[in-house]
Short mmCIF file of C-alpha atoms and ligand atoms in Angstrom, two decimals:
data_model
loop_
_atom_site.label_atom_id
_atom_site.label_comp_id
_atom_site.label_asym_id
_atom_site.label_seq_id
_atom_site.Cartn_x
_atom_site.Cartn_y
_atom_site.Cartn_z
CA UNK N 1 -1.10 7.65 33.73
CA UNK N 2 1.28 8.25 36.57
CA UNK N 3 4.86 8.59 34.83
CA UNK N 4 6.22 7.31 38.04
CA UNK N 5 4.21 3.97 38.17
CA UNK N 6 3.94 1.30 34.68
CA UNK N 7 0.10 0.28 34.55
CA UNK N 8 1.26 -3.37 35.77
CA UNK N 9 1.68 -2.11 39.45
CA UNK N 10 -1.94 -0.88 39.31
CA UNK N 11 -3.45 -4.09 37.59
CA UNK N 12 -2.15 -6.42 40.07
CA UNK N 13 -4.29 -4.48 42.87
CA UNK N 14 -7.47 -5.33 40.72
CA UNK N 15 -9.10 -8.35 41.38
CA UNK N 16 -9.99 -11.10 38.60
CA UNK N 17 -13.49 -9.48 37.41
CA UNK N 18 -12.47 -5.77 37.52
CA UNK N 19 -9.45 -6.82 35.38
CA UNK N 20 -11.65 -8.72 33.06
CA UNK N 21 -13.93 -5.52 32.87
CA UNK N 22 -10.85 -3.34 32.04
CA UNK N 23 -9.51 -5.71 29.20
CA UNK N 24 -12.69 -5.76 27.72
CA UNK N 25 -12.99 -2.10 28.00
CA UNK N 26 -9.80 -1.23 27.29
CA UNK N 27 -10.53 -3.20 23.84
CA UNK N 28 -14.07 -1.81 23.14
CA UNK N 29 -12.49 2.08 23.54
CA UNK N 30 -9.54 0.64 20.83
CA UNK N 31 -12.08 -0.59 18.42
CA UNK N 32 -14.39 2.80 18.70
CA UNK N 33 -11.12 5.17 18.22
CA UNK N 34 -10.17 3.29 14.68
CA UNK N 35 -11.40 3.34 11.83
CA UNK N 36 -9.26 0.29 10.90
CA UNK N 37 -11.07 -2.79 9.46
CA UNK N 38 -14.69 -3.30 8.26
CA UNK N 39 -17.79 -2.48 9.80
CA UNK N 40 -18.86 -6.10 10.55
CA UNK N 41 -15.76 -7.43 12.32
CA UNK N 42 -15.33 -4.37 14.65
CA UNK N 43 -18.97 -4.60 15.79
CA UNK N 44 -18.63 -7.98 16.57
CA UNK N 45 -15.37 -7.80 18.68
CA UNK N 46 -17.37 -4.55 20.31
CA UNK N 47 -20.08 -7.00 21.27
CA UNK N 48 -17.53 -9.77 22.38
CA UNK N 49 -16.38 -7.19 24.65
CA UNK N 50 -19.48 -5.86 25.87
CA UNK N 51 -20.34 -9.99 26.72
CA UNK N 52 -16.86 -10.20 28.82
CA UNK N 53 -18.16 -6.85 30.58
CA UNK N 54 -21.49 -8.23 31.73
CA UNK N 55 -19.67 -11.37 32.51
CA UNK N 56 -17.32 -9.60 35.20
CA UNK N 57 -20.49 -7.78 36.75
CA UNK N 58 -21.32 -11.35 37.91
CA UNK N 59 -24.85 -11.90 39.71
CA UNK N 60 -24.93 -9.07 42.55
CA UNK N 61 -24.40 -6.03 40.23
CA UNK N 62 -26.16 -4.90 37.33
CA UNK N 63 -24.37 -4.50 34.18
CA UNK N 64 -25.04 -1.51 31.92
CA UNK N 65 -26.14 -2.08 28.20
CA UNK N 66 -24.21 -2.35 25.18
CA UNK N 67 -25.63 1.41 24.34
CA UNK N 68 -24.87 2.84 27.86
CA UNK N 69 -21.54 0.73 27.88
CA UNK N 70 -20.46 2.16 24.45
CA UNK N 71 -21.59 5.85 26.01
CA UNK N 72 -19.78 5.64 29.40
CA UNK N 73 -16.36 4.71 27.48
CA UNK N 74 -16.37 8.39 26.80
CA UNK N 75 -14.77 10.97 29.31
CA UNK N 76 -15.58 8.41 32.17
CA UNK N 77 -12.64 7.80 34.54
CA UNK N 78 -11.12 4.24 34.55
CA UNK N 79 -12.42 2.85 37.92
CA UNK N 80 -15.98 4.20 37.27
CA UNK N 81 -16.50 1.47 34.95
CA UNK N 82 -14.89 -1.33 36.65
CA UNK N 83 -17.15 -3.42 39.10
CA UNK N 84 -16.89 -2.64 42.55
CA UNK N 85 -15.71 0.64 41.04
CA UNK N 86 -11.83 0.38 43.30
CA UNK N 87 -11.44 3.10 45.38
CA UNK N 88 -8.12 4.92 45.99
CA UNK N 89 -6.32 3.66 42.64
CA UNK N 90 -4.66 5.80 40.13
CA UNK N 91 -7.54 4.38 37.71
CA UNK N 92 -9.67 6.62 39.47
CA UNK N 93 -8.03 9.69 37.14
CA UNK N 94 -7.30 8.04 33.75
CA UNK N 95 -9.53 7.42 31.47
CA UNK N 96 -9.59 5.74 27.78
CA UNK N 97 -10.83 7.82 25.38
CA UNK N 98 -12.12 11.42 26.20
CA UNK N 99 -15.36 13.70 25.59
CA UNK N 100 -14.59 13.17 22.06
CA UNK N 101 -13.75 9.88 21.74
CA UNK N 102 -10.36 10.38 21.30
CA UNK N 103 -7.88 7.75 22.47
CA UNK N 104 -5.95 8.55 25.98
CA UNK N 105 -2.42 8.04 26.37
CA UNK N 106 -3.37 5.76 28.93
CA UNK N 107 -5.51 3.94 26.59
CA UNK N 108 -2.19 2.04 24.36
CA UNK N 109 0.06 1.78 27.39
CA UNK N 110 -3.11 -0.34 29.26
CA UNK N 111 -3.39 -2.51 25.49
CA UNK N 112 -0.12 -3.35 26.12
CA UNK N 113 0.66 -4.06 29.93
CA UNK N 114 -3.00 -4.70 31.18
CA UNK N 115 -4.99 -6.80 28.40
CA UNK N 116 -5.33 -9.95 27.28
CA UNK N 117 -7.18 -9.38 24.02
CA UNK N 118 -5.09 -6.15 22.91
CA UNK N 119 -3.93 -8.18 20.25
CA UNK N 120 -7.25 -8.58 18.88
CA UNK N 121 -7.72 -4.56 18.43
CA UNK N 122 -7.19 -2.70 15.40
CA UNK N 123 -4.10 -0.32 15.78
CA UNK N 124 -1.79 -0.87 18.37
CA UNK N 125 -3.15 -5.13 17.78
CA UNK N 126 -0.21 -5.34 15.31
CA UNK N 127 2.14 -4.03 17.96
CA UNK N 128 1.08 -6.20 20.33
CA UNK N 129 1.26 -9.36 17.37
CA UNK N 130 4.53 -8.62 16.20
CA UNK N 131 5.56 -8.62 19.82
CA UNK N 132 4.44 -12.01 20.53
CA UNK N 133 5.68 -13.43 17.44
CA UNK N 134 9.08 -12.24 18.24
CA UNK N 135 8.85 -13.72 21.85
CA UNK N 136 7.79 -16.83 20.03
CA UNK N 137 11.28 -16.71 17.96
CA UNK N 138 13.23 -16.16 21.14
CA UNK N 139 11.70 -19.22 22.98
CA UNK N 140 9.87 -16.80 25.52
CA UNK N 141 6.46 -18.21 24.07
CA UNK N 142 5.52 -21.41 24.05
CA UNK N 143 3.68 -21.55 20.69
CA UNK N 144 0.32 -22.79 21.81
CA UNK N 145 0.13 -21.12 25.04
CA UNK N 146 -3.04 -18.34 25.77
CA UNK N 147 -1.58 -14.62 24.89
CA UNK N 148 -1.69 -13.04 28.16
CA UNK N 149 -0.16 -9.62 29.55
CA UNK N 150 3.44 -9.17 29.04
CA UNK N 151 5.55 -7.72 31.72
CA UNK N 152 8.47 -4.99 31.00
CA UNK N 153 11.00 -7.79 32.47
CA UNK N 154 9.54 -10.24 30.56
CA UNK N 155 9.95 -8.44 27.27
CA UNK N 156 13.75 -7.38 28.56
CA UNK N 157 15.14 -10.35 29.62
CA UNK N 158 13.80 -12.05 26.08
CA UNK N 159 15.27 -8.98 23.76
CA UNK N 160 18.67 -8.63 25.77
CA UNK N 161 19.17 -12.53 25.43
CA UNK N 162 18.82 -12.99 22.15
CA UNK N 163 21.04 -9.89 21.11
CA UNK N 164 23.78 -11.57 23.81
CA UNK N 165 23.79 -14.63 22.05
CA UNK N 166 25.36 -12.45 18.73
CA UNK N 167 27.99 -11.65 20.96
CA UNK N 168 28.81 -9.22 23.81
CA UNK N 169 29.61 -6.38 21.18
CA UNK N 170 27.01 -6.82 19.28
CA UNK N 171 24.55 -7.21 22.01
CA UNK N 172 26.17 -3.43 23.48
CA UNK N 173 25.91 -2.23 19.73
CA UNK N 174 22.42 -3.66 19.35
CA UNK N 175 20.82 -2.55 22.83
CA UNK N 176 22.38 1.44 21.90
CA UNK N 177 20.71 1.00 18.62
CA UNK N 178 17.20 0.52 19.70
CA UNK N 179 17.77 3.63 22.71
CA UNK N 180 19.62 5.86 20.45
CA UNK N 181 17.12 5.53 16.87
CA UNK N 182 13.91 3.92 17.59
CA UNK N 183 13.48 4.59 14.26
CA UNK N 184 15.42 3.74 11.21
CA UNK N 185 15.48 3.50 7.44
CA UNK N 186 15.53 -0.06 5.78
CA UNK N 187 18.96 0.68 4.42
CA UNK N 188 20.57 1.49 7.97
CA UNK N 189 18.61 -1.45 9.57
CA UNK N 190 19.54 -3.98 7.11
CA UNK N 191 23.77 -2.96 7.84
CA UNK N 192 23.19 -4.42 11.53
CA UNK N 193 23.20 -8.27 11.27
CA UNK N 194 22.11 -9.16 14.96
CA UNK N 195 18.64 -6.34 14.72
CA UNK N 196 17.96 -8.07 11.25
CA UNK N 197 18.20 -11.59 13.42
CA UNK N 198 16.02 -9.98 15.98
CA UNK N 199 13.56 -8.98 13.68
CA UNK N 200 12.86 -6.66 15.97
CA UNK N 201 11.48 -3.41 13.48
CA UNK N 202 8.40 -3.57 11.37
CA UNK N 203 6.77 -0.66 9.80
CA UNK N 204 5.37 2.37 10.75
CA UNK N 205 2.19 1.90 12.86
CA UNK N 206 -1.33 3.25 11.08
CA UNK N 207 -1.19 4.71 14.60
CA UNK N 208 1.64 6.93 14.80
CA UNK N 209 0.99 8.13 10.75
CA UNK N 210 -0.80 10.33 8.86
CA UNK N 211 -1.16 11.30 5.18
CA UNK N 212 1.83 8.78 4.56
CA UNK N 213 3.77 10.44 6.95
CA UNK N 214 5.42 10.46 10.32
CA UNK N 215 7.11 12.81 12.94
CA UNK N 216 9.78 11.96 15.85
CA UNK N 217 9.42 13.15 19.10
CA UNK N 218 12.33 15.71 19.60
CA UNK N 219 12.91 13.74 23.20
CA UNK N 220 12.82 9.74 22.25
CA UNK N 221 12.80 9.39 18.57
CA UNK N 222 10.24 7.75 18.82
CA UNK N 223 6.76 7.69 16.14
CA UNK N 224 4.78 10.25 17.27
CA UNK N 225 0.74 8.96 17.92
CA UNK N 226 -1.40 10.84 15.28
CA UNK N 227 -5.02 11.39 16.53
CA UNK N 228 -7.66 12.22 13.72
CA UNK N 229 -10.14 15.19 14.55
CA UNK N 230 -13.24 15.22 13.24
CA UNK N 231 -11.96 19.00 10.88
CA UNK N 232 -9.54 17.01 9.70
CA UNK N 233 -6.59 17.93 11.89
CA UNK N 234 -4.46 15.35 13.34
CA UNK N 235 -3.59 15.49 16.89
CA UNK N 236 0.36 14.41 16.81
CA UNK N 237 1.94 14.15 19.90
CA UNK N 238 4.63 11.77 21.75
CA UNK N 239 3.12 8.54 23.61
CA UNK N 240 5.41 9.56 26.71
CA UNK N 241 3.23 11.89 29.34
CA UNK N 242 6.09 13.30 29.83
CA UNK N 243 7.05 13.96 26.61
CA UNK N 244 4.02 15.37 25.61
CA UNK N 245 3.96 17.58 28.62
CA UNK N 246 7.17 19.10 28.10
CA UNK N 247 6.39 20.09 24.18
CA UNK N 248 6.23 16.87 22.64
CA UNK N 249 2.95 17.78 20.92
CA UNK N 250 2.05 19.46 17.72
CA UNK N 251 -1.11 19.50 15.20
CA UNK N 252 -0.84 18.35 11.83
CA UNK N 253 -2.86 20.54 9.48
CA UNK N 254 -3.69 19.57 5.99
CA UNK N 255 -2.37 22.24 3.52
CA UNK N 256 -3.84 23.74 0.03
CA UNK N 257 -0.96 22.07 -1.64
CA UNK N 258 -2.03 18.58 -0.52
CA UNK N 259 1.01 18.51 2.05
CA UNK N 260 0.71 19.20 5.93
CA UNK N 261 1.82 22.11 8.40
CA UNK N 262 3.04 20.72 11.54
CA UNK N 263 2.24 23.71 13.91
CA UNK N 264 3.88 23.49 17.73
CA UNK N 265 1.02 23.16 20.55
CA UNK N 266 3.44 22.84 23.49
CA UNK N 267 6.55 24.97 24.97
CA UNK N 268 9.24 23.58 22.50
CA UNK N 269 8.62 25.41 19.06
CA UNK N 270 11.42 23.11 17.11
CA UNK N 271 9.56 21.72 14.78
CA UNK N 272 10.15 18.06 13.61
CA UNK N 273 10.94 16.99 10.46
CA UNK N 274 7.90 15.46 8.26
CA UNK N 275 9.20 11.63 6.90
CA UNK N 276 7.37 9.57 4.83
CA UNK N 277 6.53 6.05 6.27
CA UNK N 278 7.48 4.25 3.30
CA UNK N 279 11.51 3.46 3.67
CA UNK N 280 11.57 3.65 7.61
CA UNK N 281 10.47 0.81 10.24
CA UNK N 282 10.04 1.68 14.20
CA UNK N 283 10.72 -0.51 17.42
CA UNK N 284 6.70 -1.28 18.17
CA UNK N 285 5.36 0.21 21.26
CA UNK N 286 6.50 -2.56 24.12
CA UNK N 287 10.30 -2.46 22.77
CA UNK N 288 9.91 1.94 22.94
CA UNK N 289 8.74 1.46 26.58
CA UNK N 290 10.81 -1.11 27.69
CA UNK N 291 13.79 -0.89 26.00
CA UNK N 292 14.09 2.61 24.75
CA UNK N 293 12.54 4.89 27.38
CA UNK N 294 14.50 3.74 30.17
CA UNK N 295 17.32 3.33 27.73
CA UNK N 296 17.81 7.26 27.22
CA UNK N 297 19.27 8.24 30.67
CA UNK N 298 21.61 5.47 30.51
CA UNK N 299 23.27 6.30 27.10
CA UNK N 300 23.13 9.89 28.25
CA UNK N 301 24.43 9.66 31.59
CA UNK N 302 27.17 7.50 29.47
CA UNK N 303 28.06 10.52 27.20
CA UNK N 304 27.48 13.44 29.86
CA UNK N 305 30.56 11.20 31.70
CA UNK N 306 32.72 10.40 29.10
CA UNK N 307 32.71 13.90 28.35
CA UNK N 308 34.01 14.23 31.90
CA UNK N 309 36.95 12.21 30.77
CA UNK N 310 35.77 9.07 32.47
CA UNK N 311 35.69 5.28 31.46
CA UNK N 312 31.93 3.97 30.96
CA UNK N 313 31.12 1.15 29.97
CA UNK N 314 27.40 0.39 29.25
CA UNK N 315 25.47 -2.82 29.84
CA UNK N 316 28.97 -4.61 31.52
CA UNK N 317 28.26 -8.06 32.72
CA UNK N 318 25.64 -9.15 30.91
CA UNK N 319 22.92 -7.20 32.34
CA UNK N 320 24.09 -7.12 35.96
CA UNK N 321 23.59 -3.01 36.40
CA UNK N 322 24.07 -0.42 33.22
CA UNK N 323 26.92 1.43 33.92
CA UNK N 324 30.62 0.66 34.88
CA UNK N 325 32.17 3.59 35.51
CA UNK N 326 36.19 4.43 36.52
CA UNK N 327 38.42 7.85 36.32
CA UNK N 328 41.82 6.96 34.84
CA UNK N 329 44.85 7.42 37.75
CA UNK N 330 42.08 6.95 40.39
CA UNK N 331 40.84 3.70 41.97
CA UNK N 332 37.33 4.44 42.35
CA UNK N 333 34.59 2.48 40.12
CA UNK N 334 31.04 3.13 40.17
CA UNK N 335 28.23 0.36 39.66
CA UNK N 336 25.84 2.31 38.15
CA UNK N 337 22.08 0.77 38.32
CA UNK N 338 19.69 3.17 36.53
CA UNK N 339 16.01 3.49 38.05
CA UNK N 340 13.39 5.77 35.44
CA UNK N 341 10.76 5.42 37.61
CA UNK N 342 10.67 5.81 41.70
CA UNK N 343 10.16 1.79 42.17
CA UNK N 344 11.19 1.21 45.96
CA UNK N 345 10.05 -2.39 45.46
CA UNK N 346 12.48 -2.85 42.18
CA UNK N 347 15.28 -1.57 43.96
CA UNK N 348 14.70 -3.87 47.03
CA UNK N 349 14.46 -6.97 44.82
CA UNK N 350 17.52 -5.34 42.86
CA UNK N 351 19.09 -5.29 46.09
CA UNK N 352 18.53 -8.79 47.26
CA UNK N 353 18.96 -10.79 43.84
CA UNK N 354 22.77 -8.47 42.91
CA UNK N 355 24.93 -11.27 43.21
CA UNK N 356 27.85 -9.29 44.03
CA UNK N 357 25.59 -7.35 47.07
CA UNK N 358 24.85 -4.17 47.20
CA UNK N 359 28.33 -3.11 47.34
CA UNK N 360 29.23 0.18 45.84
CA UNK N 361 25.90 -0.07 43.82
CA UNK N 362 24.76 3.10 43.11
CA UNK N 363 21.10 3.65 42.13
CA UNK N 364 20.50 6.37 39.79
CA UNK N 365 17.20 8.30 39.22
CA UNK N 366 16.37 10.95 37.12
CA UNK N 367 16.33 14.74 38.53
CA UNK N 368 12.58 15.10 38.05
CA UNK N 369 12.09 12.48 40.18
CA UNK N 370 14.71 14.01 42.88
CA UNK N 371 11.65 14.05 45.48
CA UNK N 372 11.87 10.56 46.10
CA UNK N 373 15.05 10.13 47.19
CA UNK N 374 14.00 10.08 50.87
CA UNK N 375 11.66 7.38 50.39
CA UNK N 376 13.96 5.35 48.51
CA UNK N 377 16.94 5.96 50.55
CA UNK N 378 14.98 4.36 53.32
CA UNK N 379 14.83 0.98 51.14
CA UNK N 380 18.32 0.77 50.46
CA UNK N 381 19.28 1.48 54.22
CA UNK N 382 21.46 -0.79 55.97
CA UNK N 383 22.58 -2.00 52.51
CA UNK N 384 26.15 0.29 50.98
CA UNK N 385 23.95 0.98 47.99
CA UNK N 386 23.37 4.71 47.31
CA UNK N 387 20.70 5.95 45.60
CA UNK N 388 20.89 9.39 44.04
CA UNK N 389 20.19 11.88 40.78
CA UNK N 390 22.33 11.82 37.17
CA UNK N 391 23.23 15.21 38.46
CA UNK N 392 24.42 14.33 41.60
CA UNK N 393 26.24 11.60 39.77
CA UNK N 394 27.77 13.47 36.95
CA UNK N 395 29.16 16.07 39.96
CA UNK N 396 30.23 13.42 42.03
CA UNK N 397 32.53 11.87 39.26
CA UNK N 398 33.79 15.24 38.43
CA UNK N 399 34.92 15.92 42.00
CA UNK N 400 36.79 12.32 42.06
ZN1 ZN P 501 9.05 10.96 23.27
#
């Protein structure tokens, strides 16, 4: 999956039947990558899918059988087996679960953001449950109503409300927890009062453990997904493209000793630290996308400035833009609004619904995704919003 595009974007281009195929595909390919649960239930939710599959064919196309269906879910690309099969979209180069059958990292990120029934799967299901129960607590669920997607905002506005109501400090304190240590023992959880209220960690996903065990990505954190080979080595790698890409991926190998060797498959040879699951809980998947991933420029960007000598303050205002920054003896501020994707139609609605205008907002992007710039600059013309990199930043405020 594109890192600079969420799943959501793409999903709203499909229309009603292709994203009924995809849910029920998207569920199938969960089911058939776990080993979770017994053999009866998973083949019937596998043939509940396969009936919403045929169902989103409608009359004019033929839809393949269960055994073909079950087949193509395998190495095929996303749009190939949605009707109509959409041209042009970036589903035309994912795909759920490869030659192998092992699970894409486009495969949990879709459960999440583009499926209706996610919760129903084995695995990442319990994510997706403990998520809506704790929308539910928050009054962002009406108890009875159909479980549908959730969108990133959705989940944000919900999780930032509820720590506010603690308290402004403990809302700042709270929202740095779940950026800074996705991932925490009981003990340290249980000394913050307002994430114990949120309820917000459970325990260690069956998907992100193996042999009783867990590893962090070195980047976020975060539980890294462990993928069981066939030999018995476990694919262990970060849920983040990114991540993964730059080194965030390792193989667990089962030693003589009945431990494991976690051997480095990417550039970064550090080597994380083996934990056992039982004593830690983990933010579930939507909280690590929505609230930690974008969460670790901003706490960054807050340290790389203080160390500057500047005055940050995170999060100011509620939830108005993420950084407030000022230089002591000077009278310049900066309203610091941080984007961690390229999302020219985000920052135009950011633009329009800032209550204070645009102002001396500055939108910040990460350097990777420096190549935008020109096309967002172009959105936040006529406006005295800025938009430029954390590095341009951090120089900027060092020249002030
Ligand atoms: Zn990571």
């Amino acid at each position: 999956m594109s890192a600079v595009a969420g799943t959501a974007v793409v999903v709203q281009e499909l229309d009603g039947d292709q994203r009924a195929a995809l849910d029920a595909c998207v569920v199938a390919a969960l089911v058939l990558s776990s080993s979770e649960g017994e053999a009866q239930g998973r083949m019937r939710l596998l043939m509940e899918c396969h009936g919403r599959y045929v169902r989103s064919f409608g009359v004019l196309e033929q839809a393949p059988s269960y055994e073909v269906f079950a087949h193509r879910l395998r190495g095929s690309r996303v749009a190939e087996l949605l009707p109509g099969r959409p041209k042009e979209s970036v589903l035309g180069k994912v795909w759920l679960l490869d030659d192998e059958g092992m699970p894409s990292s486009a495969l949990h990120r879709l459960a999440v953001e583009a499926s209706e029934h996610g919760h129903q799967a084995p695995g990442i299901g319990a994510d997706i449950r403990h998520l809506h129960s704790l929308l539910r607590a928050v009054g962002m669920l009406p108890v009875n109503s159909g479980l549908s997607r959730i969108s990133g905002e959705t989940v944000q506005h919900a999780i930032f409300r509820a720590l506010r109501s603690a308290g402004f400090e403990a809302y700042t304190r709270g929202r740095e927890a779940m950026v800074r240590t996705p991932v925490l023992t009981r003990r340290a959880l249980s000394r913050s009062t307002a994430l114990v209220e949120l309820s917000a960690y459970i325990g260690i996903s069956p998907t992100r453990q193996f042999g009783g065990l867990w590893a962090a990505c070195p980047m976020c954190r975060w539980t890294m997904r462990a993928t069981f080979r066939p030999n018995g080595v476990v694919d262990v790698e970060c849920e983040d493209e990114r991540h993964s890409r730059l080194g965030a991926q390792y193989r667990a190998e089962p030693t003589a000793a009945e431990g494991w060797d976690l051997v480095p498959c990417g550039e970064l040879r550090a080597v994380p630290e083996m934990l056992p699951v039982e004593g830690y809980v983990a933010l579930p998947y939507a909280l690590w996308l929505w609230v930690t991933l974008p969460g670790l420029l901003e706490v960054e960007l807050r340290d790389r400035l203080v160390a500057l000598g500047a005055e940050v303050r995170l999060w100011p205002f509620g939830d108005a833009y993420d950084l407030h920054v000022t230089r002591s003896g000077r009278s310049r501020a900066w309203r610091v609004d941080v984007k961690t994707w390229a999302d020219p139609y985000g920052l135009a609605e950011k633009l329009r619904e800032d209550p204070e205008g645009p102002g001396e907002l500055c939108f910040v992007v990460p350097e990777h995704l420096r190549g935008y710039l020109p096309l967002l600059r172009r959105v936040v013309r006529g406006s005295e919003a800025r938009v430029l990199t954390d590095g341009d930043l951090v120089a900027e405020v060092k020249r002030a």
